[in-house]
Coordinates of C-alpha atoms in Angstrom, one line a residue:
M8 CA 0.2 -0.1 0.0
V9 CA 1.3 3.5 -0.9
S10 CA 1.3 6.2 1.8
T11 CA -1.1 9.0 0.9
V12 CA -0.7 11.1 3.7
S13 CA 2.3 12.1 5.6
K14 CA 2.5 12.6 9.1
Q15 CA -1.3 13.6 9.3
K16 CA -2.2 14.9 12.7
L17 CA -4.6 12.4 14.5
Y18 CA -7.2 13.4 16.7
N19 CA -7.5 11.9 20.2
T20 CA -10.1 9.0 20.3
R21 CA -10.9 6.4 22.8
L22 CA -10.4 3.5 20.3
D23 CA -8.3 1.0 21.9
L24 CA -5.9 1.0 18.7
S25 CA -2.6 2.7 19.0
E26 CA -1.8 6.0 17.2
D27 CA 0.8 4.0 14.9
I28 CA -1.8 1.3 13.9
R29 CA -4.5 4.3 13.2
A30 CA -2.0 6.2 11.2
K31 CA -1.2 3.3 9.1
E32 CA -4.8 2.3 8.7
I33 CA -5.5 6.0 7.8
D34 CA -3.0 5.9 4.9
I35 CA -4.5 2.6 3.6
L36 CA -8.0 4.1 3.8
N37 CA -7.3 7.5 2.2
Q38 CA -5.8 5.5 -0.7
T39 CA -8.9 3.7 -0.8
L40 CA -10.8 6.7 -0.7
A41 CA -8.9 8.3 -3.5
A42 CA -9.5 5.2 -5.8
T43 CA -13.2 4.8 -5.0
L44 CA -13.9 8.4 -5.8
D45 CA -12.0 8.0 -9.1
L46 CA -13.9 4.7 -9.8
K47 CA -17.1 6.3 -9.1
T48 CA -16.4 9.1 -11.5
Q49 CA -15.1 6.8 -14.1
T50 CA -18.4 5.0 -13.8
K51 CA -20.4 8.0 -14.3
Q52 CA -18.2 8.9 -17.3
A53 CA -19.3 5.5 -18.7
H54 CA -23.1 6.4 -17.5
W55 CA -23.1 9.7 -19.4
N56 CA -21.2 8.7 -22.5
V57 CA -22.4 5.1 -23.5
K58 CA -23.9 4.5 -27.0
G59 CA -25.4 1.8 -29.1
M60 CA -28.0 -0.8 -29.1
D61 CA -27.4 -1.7 -25.4
F62 CA -27.4 2.0 -24.2
Y63 CA -30.3 1.9 -21.8
Q64 CA -29.4 -1.2 -20.2
L65 CA -25.8 0.0 -19.6
H66 CA -26.8 3.3 -18.8
E67 CA -29.0 2.2 -16.0
L68 CA -26.2 -0.3 -14.9
F69 CA -23.5 2.1 -14.7
D70 CA -25.9 4.5 -12.6
E71 CA -26.5 1.8 -9.8
M72 CA -22.7 0.9 -9.6
A73 CA -21.9 4.6 -9.2
G74 CA -24.4 4.8 -6.5
E75 CA -23.0 1.9 -4.9
L76 CA -19.5 3.3 -5.1
E77 CA -20.7 6.8 -3.5
E78 CA -21.8 4.8 -0.4
Y79 CA -18.4 3.4 -0.1
V80 CA -16.8 6.6 -0.5
D81 CA -18.8 7.9 2.5
M82 CA -18.0 4.4 4.6
V83 CA -14.5 4.7 4.0
A84 CA -14.3 8.5 4.9
E85 CA -16.1 8.2 7.8
R86 CA -13.9 5.1 9.2
V87 CA -10.9 7.5 8.6
T88 CA -12.5 10.0 10.8
A89 CA -13.7 7.4 13.4
L90 CA -10.0 6.5 13.7
G91 CA -9.2 10.4 14.4
G92 CA -7.7 11.0 11.0
V93 CA -8.8 13.6 8.3
A94 CA -10.7 12.0 5.2
M95 CA -8.7 13.3 2.2
G96 CA -11.6 13.5 -0.4
T97 CA -11.2 16.3 -2.6
A98 CA -11.4 15.8 -6.5
R99 CA -7.8 17.0 -6.6
L100 CA -6.4 14.4 -3.9
A101 CA -8.5 11.7 -5.6
A102 CA -6.9 12.7 -8.9
A103 CA -3.5 12.9 -7.5
N104 CA -3.6 9.8 -5.5
S105 CA -5.8 7.2 -7.1
I106 CA -4.0 3.8 -8.2
L107 CA -6.4 3.5 -11.2
S108 CA -5.4 4.5 -14.7
E109 CA -6.9 7.2 -16.6
Y110 CA -10.3 6.2 -18.1
N111 CA -10.3 5.8 -21.9
F112 CA -12.1 8.8 -23.1
E113 CA -12.4 7.2 -26.9
A114 CA -14.6 4.9 -25.5
V115 CA -17.9 5.1 -27.0
T116 CA -19.6 1.7 -27.4
G117 CA -21.1 -0.4 -24.5
A118 CA -18.1 -2.8 -25.1
D119 CA -15.6 0.0 -25.0
H120 CA -17.2 1.3 -21.7
V121 CA -17.6 -2.2 -20.1
T122 CA -13.9 -3.0 -21.0
A123 CA -12.9 0.4 -19.6
L124 CA -14.7 -0.1 -16.3
A125 CA -13.7 -3.9 -15.9
N126 CA -10.0 -2.9 -16.0
S127 CA -10.5 -0.2 -13.6
F128 CA -12.9 -2.7 -11.4
G129 CA -10.0 -5.4 -11.5
T130 CA -7.3 -2.8 -10.4
Y131 CA -9.7 -1.7 -7.6
A132 CA -10.7 -5.4 -6.5
K133 CA -7.1 -6.1 -6.0
H134 CA -6.3 -3.0 -3.7
V135 CA -9.3 -3.8 -1.7
R136 CA -7.9 -7.4 -1.1
E137 CA -4.6 -6.2 -0.4
A138 CA -6.5 -3.7 2.2
I139 CA -8.4 -6.4 3.8
D140 CA -4.8 -8.4 4.5
A141 CA -3.2 -5.1 5.8
T142 CA -5.9 -4.1 8.3
E143 CA -6.1 -7.7 9.6
E144 CA -2.4 -7.8 10.2
L145 CA -2.9 -4.5 12.1
G146 CA -5.5 -6.4 14.0
D147 CA -8.4 -4.1 13.2
A148 CA -11.2 -6.5 12.5
D149 CA -13.7 -3.6 11.8
T150 CA -11.7 -1.9 9.1
A151 CA -10.9 -5.4 7.6
D152 CA -14.7 -6.2 7.7
L153 CA -15.4 -2.8 5.9
Y154 CA -13.1 -3.7 3.2
T155 CA -14.6 -7.4 3.0
E156 CA -18.2 -5.7 2.4
I157 CA -16.6 -3.5 -0.2
S158 CA -15.0 -6.5 -1.8
R159 CA -18.0 -8.6 -2.3
T160 CA -19.9 -6.0 -4.1
I161 CA -16.9 -5.1 -6.3
D162 CA -16.3 -8.7 -7.2
K163 CA -20.0 -8.9 -8.0
R164 CA -19.8 -6.1 -10.2
L165 CA -16.5 -7.0 -12.0
W166 CA -18.4 -10.3 -12.7
F167 CA -21.6 -8.3 -14.3
L168 CA -19.0 -6.5 -16.3
E169 CA -16.9 -9.3 -17.5
A170 CA -20.3 -11.4 -18.4
H171 CA -21.0 -8.5 -21.2
L172 CA -17.6 -9.2 -22.6
V173 CA -18.1 -13.1 -23.3
G174 CA -18.8 -13.9 -26.9

């Protein structure tokens, strides 16, 4: 995991996690926050710009997926603050710190957008699984559980996307 915050001031909390553990988790969570915001905007990019015979189906699917990601943005940011950190969730920070590749702005057809999103969802899914392991190793079952919840949905959405690309 790449550190996205350096020496962030932590606020006092009565949580029974050491400041060192909380700082490491906040770094991981803020990296996730950047990637989740980026993935949400990429999904909205596809939602707004998809064209072709499968427009309506994909337009609706992409909007639903973006809504799920918005919920995860909030969950991740709130976990950062619960740990005594500052959620680093501006668009500029998300763009600067996201692990995702830039979206394919030449995508037009449903297949183009599905492929672009499948690539981004695959990268994000890997990050989330790594975050599960990292937060478990730090001894924080609550944060690991948050990541597990996200992972289940992301894996399902990746399956939905990849199913469109078969045949």
